[in-house]
PDB file of C-alpha atoms in Angstrom:
ATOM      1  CA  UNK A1415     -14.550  13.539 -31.254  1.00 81.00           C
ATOM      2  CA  UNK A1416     -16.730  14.338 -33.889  1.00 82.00           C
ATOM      3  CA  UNK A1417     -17.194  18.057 -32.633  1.00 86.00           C
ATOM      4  CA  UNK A1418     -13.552  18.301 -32.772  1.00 85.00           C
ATOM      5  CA  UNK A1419     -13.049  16.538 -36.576  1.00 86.00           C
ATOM      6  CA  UNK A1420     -11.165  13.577 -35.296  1.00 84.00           C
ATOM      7  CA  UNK A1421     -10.353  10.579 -38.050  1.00 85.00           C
ATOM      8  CA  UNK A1422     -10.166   7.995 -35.663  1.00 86.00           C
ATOM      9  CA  UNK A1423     -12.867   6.178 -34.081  1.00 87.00           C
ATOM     10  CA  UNK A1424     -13.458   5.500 -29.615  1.00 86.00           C
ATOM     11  CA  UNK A1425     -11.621   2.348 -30.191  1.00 90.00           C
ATOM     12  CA  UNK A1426      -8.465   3.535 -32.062  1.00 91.00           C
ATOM     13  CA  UNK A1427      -8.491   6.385 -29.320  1.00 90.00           C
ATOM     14  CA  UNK A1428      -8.405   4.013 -26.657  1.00 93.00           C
ATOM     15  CA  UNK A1429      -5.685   1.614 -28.281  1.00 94.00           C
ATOM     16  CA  UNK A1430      -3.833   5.140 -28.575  1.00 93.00           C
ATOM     17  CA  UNK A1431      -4.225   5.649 -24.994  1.00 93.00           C
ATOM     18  CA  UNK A1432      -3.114   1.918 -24.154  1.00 94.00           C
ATOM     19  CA  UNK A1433       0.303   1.994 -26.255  1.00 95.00           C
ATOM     20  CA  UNK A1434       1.053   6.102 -24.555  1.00 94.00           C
ATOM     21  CA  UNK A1435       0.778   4.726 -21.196  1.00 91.00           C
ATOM     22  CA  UNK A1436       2.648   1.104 -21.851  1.00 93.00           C
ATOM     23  CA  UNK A1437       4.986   3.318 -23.765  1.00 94.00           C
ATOM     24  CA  UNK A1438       5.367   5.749 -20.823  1.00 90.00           C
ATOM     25  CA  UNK A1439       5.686   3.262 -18.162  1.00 88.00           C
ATOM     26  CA  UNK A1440       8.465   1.667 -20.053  1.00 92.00           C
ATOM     27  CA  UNK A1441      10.653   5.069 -20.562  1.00 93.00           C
ATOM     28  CA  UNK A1442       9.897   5.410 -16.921  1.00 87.00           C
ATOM     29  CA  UNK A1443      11.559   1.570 -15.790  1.00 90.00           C
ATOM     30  CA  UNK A1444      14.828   2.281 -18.529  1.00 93.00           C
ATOM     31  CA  UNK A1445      15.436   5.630 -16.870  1.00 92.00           C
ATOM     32  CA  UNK A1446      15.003   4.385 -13.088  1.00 88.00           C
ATOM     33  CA  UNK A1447      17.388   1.456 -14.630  1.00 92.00           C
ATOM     34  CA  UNK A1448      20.213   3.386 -15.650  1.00 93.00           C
ATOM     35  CA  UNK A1449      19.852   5.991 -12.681  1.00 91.00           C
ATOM     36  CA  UNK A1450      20.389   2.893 -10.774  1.00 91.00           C
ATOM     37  CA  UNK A1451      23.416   1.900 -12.847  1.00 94.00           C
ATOM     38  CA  UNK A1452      24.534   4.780 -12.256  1.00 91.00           C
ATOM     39  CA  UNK A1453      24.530   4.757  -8.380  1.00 91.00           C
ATOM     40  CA  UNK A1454      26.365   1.162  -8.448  1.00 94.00           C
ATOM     41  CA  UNK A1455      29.246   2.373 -10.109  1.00 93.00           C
ATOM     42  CA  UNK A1456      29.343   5.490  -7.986  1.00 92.00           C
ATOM     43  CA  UNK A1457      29.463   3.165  -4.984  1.00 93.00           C
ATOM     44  CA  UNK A1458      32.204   1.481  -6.845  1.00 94.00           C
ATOM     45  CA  UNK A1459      34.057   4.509  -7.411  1.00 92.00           C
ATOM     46  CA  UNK A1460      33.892   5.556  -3.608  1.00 92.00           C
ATOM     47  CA  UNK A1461      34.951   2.070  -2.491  1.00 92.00           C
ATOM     48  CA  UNK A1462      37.931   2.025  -5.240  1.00 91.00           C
ATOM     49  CA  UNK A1463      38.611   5.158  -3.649  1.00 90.00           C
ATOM     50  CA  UNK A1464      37.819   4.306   0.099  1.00 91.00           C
ATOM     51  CA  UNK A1465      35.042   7.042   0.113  1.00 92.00           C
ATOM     52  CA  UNK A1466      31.598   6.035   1.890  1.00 92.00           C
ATOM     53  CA  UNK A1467      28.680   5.607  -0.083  1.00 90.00           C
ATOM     54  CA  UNK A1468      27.606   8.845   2.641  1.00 90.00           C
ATOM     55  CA  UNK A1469      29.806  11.439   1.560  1.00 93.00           C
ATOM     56  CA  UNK A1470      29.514  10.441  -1.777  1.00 92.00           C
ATOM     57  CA  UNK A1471      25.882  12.261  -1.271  1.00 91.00           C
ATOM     58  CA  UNK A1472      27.849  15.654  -0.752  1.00 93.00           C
ATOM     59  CA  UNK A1473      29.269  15.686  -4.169  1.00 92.00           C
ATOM     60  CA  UNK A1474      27.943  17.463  -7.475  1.00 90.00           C
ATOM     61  CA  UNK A1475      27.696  14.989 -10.463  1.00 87.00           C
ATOM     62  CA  UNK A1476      29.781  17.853 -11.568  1.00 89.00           C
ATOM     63  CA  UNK A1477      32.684  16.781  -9.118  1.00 88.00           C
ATOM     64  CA  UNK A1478      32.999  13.289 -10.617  1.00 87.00           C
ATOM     65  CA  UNK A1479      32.975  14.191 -14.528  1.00 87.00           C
ATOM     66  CA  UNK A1480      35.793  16.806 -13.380  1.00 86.00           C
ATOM     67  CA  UNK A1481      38.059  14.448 -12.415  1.00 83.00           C
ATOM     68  CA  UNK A1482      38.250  12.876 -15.970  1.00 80.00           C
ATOM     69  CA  UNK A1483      38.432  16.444 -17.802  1.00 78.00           C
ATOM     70  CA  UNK A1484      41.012  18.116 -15.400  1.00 73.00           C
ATOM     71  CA  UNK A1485      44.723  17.006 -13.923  1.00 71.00           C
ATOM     72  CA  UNK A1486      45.123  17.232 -10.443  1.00 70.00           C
ATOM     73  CA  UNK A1487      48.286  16.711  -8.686  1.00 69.00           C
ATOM     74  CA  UNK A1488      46.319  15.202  -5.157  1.00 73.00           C
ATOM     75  CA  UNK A1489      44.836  12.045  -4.916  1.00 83.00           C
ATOM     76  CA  UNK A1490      40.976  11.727  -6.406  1.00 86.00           C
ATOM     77  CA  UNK A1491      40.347  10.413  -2.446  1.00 87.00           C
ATOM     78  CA  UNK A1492      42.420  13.580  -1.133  1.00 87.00           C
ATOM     79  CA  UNK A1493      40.637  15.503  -3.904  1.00 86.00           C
ATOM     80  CA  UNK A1494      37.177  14.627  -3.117  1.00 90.00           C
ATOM     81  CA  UNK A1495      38.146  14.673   0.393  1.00 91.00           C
ATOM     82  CA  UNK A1496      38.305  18.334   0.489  1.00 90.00           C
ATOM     83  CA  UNK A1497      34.863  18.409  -1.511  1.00 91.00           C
ATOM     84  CA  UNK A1498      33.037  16.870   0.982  1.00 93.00           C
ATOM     85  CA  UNK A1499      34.552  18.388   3.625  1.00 93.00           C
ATOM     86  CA  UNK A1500      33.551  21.692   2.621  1.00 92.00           C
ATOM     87  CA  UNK A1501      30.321  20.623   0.950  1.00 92.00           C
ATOM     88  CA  UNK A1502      28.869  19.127   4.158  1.00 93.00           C
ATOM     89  CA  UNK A1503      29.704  21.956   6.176  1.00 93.00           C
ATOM     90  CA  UNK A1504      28.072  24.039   3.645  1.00 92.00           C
ATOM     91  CA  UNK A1505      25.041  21.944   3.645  1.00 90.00           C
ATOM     92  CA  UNK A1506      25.305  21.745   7.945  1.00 89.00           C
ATOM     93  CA  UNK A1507      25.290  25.665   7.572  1.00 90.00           C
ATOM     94  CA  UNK A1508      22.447  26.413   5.310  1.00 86.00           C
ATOM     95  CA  UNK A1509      20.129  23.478   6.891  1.00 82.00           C
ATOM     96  CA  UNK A1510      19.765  25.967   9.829  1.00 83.00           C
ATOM     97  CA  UNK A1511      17.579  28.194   7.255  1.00 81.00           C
ATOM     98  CA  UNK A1512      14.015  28.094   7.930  1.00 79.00           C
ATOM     99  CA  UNK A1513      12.144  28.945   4.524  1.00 79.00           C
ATOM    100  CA  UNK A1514       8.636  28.987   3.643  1.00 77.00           C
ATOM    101  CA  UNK A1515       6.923  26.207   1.531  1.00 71.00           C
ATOM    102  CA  UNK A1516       6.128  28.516  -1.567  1.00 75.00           C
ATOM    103  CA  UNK A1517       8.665  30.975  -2.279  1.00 82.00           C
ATOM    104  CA  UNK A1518       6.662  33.985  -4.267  1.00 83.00           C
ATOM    105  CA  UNK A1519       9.000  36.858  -3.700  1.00 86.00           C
ATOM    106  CA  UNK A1520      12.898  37.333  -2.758  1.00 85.00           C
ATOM    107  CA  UNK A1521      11.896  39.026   0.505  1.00 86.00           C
ATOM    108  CA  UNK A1522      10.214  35.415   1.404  1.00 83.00           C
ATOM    109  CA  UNK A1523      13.654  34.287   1.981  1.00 81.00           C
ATOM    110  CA  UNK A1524      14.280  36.584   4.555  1.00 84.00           C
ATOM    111  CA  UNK A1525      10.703  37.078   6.549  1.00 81.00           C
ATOM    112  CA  UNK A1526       7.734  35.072   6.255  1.00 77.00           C
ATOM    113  CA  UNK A1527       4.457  34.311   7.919  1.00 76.00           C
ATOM    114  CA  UNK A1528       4.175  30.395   8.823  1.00 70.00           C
ATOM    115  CA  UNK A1529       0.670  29.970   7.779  1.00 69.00           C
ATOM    116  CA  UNK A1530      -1.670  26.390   8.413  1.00 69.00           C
ATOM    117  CA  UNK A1531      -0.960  24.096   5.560  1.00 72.00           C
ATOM    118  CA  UNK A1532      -4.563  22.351   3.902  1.00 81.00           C
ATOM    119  CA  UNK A1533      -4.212  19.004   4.173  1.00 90.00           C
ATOM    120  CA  UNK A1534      -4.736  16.778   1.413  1.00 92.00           C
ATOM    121  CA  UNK A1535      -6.598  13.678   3.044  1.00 94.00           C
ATOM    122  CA  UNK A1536      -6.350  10.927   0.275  1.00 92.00           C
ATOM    123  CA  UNK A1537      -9.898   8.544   0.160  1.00 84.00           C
ATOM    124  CA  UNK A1538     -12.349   7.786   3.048  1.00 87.00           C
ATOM    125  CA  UNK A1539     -10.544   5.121   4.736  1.00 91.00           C
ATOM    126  CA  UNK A1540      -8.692   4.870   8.521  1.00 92.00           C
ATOM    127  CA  UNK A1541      -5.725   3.712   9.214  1.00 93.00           C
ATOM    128  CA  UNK A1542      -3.911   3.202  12.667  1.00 93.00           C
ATOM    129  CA  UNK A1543      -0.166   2.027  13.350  1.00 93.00           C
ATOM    130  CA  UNK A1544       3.074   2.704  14.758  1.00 94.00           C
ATOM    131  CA  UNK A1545       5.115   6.338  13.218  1.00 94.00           C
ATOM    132  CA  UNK A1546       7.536   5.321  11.290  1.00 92.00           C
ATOM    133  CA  UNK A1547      10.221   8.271   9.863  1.00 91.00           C
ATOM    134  CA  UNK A1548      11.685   6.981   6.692  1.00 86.00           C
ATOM    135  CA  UNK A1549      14.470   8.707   7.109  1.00 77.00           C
ATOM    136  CA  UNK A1550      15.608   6.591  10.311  1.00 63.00           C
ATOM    137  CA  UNK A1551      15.034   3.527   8.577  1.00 62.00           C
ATOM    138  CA  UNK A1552      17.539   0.421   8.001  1.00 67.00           C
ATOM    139  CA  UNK A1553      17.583  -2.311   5.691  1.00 65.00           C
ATOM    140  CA  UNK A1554      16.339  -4.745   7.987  1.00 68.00           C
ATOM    141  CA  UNK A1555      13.603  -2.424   9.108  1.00 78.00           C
ATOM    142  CA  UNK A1556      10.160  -3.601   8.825  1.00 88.00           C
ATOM    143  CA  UNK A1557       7.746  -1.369   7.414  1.00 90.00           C
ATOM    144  CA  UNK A1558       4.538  -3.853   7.084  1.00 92.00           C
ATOM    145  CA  UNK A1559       1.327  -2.337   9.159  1.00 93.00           C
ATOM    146  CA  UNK A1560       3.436   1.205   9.643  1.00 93.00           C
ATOM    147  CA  UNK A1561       2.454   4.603   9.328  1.00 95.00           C
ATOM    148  CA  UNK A1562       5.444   6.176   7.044  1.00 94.00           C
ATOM    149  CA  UNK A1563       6.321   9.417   7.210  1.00 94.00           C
ATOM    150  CA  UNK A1564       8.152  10.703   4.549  1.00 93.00           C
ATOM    151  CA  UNK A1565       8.980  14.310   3.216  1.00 89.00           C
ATOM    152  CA  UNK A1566       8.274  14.498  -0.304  1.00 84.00           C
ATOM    153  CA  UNK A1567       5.460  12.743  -2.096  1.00 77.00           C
ATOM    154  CA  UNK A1568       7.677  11.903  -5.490  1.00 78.00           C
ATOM    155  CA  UNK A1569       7.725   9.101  -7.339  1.00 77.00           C
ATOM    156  CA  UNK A1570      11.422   7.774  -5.958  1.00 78.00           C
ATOM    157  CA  UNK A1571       8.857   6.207  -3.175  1.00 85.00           C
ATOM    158  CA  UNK A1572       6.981   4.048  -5.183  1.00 86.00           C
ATOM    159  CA  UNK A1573       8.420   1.051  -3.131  1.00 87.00           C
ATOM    160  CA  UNK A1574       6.594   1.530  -0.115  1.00 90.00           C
ATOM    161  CA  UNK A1575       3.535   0.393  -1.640  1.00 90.00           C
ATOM    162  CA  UNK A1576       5.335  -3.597  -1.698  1.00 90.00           C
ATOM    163  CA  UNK A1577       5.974  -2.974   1.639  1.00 92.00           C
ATOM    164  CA  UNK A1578       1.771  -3.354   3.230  1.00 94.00           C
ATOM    165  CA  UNK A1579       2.150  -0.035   4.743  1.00 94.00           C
ATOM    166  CA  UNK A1580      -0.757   0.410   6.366  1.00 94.00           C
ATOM    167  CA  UNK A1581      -0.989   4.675   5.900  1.00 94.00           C
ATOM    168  CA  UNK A1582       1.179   7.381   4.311  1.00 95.00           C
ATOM    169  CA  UNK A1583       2.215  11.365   5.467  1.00 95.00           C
ATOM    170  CA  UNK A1584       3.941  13.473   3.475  1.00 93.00           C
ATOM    171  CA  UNK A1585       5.667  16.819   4.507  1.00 91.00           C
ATOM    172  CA  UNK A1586       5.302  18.461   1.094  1.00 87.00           C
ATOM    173  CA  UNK A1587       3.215  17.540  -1.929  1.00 85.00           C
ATOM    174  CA  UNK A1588      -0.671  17.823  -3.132  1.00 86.00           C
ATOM    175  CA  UNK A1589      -3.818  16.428  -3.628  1.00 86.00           C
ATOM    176  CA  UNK A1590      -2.403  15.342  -7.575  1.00 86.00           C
ATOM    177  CA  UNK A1591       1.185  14.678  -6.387  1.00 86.00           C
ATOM    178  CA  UNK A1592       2.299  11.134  -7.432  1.00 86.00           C
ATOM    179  CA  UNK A1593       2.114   9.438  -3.974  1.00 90.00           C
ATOM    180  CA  UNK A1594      -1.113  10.929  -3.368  1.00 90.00           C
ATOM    181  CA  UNK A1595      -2.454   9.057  -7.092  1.00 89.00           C
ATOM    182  CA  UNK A1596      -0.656   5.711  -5.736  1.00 90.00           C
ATOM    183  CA  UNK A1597      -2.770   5.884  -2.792  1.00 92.00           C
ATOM    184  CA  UNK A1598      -5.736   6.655  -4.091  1.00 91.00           C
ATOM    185  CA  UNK A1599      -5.054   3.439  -6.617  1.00 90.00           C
ATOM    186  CA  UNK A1600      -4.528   1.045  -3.534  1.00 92.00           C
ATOM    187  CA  UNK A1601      -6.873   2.341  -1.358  1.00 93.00           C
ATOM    188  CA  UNK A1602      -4.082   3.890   1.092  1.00 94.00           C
ATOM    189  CA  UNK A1603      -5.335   6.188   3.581  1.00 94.00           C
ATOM    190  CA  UNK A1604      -3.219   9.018   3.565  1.00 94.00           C
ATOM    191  CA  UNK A1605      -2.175  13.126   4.832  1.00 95.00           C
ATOM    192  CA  UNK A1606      -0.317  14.695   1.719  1.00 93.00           C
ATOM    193  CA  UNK A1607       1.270  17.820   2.561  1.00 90.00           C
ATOM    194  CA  UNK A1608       0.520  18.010   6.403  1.00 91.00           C
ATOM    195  CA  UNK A1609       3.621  21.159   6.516  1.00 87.00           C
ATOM    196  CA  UNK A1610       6.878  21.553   8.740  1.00 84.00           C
ATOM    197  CA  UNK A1611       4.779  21.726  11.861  1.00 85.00           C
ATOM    198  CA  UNK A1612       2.405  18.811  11.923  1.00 90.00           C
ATOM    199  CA  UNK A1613       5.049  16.611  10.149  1.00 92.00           C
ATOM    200  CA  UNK A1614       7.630  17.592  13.175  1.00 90.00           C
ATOM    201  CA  UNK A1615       5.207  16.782  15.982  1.00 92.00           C
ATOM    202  CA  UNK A1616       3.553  13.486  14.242  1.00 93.00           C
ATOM    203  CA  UNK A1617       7.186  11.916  13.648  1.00 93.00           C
ATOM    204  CA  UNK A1618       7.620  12.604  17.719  1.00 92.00           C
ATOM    205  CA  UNK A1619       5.141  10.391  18.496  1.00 93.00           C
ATOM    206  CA  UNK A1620       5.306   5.932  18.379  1.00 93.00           C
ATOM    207  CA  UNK A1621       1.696   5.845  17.667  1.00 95.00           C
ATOM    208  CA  UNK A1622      -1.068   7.765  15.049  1.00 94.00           C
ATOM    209  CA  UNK A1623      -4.546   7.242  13.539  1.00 94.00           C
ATOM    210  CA  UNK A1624      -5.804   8.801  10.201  1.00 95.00           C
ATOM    211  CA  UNK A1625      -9.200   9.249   9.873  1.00 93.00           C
ATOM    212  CA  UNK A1626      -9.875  10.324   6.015  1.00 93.00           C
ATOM    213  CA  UNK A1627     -13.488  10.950   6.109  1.00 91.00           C
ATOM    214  CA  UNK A1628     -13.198  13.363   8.912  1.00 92.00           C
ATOM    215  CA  UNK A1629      -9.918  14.793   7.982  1.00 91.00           C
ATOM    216  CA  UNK A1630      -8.189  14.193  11.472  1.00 91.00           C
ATOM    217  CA  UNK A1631      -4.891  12.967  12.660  1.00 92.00           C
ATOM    218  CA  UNK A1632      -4.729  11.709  16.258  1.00 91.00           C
TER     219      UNK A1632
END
């Protein structure tokens, strides 16, 4: 501090540091508040409208504001009907598109090398449970002494960690990812970033160990 000319003593810097992250945390839980306001009244709008809350998930936030800028002689449901309809196939089409996990050039798009993936083994620990694929989860489902496998490590996850999982594996994401950071706060074991592969075959199976401080996934 002194090197660099700063007024401020250690313990003003560390106040500082106190009030950026409460500060931070905060603009974090009023912006995951109104996302989620915004969700319920989508899921208001679809049942107004007698859409499911599912195909709502195939329509641009672009589609909704439309309908209050621009007359339409159809119905909004007929309307957002056709939407969906073409918008899933769309997304049914282009899921069949194998891409690589880093996109450097616009050749990558059409021919790639499938290269091992590093794995990013979070802490020393071992954990051993049953495979559970979030994406095949319920409400009801029970995720306490699980292995979750999920495919990005973002911070829309943070929920698992109320849930005593007792391990985490992530498709994509790195060793300073946000789940990866959340784990390594709570002492999770955990594989960030095991690739398309490994992520494929270890959702296949009912039953997994992760063994951190050898790097190995059984």
């Amino acid at each position: 501090m002194k090197k660099n000319n700063f007024s401020i003593n250690c313990g003003e810097l560390f106040l500082f540091f106190k009030k950026s992250i409460e500060l931070r945390e905060y603009s974090k839980f009023v912006f995951t508040k109104s996302i989620d306001q915004i969700f319920q009244n989508l899921k208001k709008f679809g049942k107004r409208n007698r859409i499911k809350v599912d195909d709502l998930s195939y329509l641009t936030i672009q589609n909704i504001i439309d309908i209050y800028y621009n007359l339409e002689y159809k119905s909004i449901n007929r309307n957002l009907s056709d939407k969906i309809s073409n918008n899933k196939q769309n997304y049914i089409e282009l899921s069949n598109i194998n891409l690589p996990e880093v996109i450097i050039e616009k050749n990558d798009i059409y021919y790639f090398e499938e290269k091992n993936t590093k794995v990013n083994f979070v802490g020393t620990d071992k954990a051993s449970g049953k495979v559970l694929h979030l994406r095949k989860m319920h409400k009801t489902t029970n995720l306490s002494k699980k292995i979750i496998c999920i495919e990005n490590a973002d911070p829309g996850y943070d929920f698992l960690f109320s849930k005593n999982i007792s391990g985490l594996i992530t498709k994509y994401g790195g060793a300073n990812s946000h789940m990866a950071i959340r784990c390594y706060e709570l002492g999770i074991p955990a594989a960030i970033g095991v690739g398309n592969y490994l992520f494929e075959d270890i959702i296949k199976k009912k039953f997994i160990d992760i063994n951190c401080e050898i790097k190995k996934i059984f």
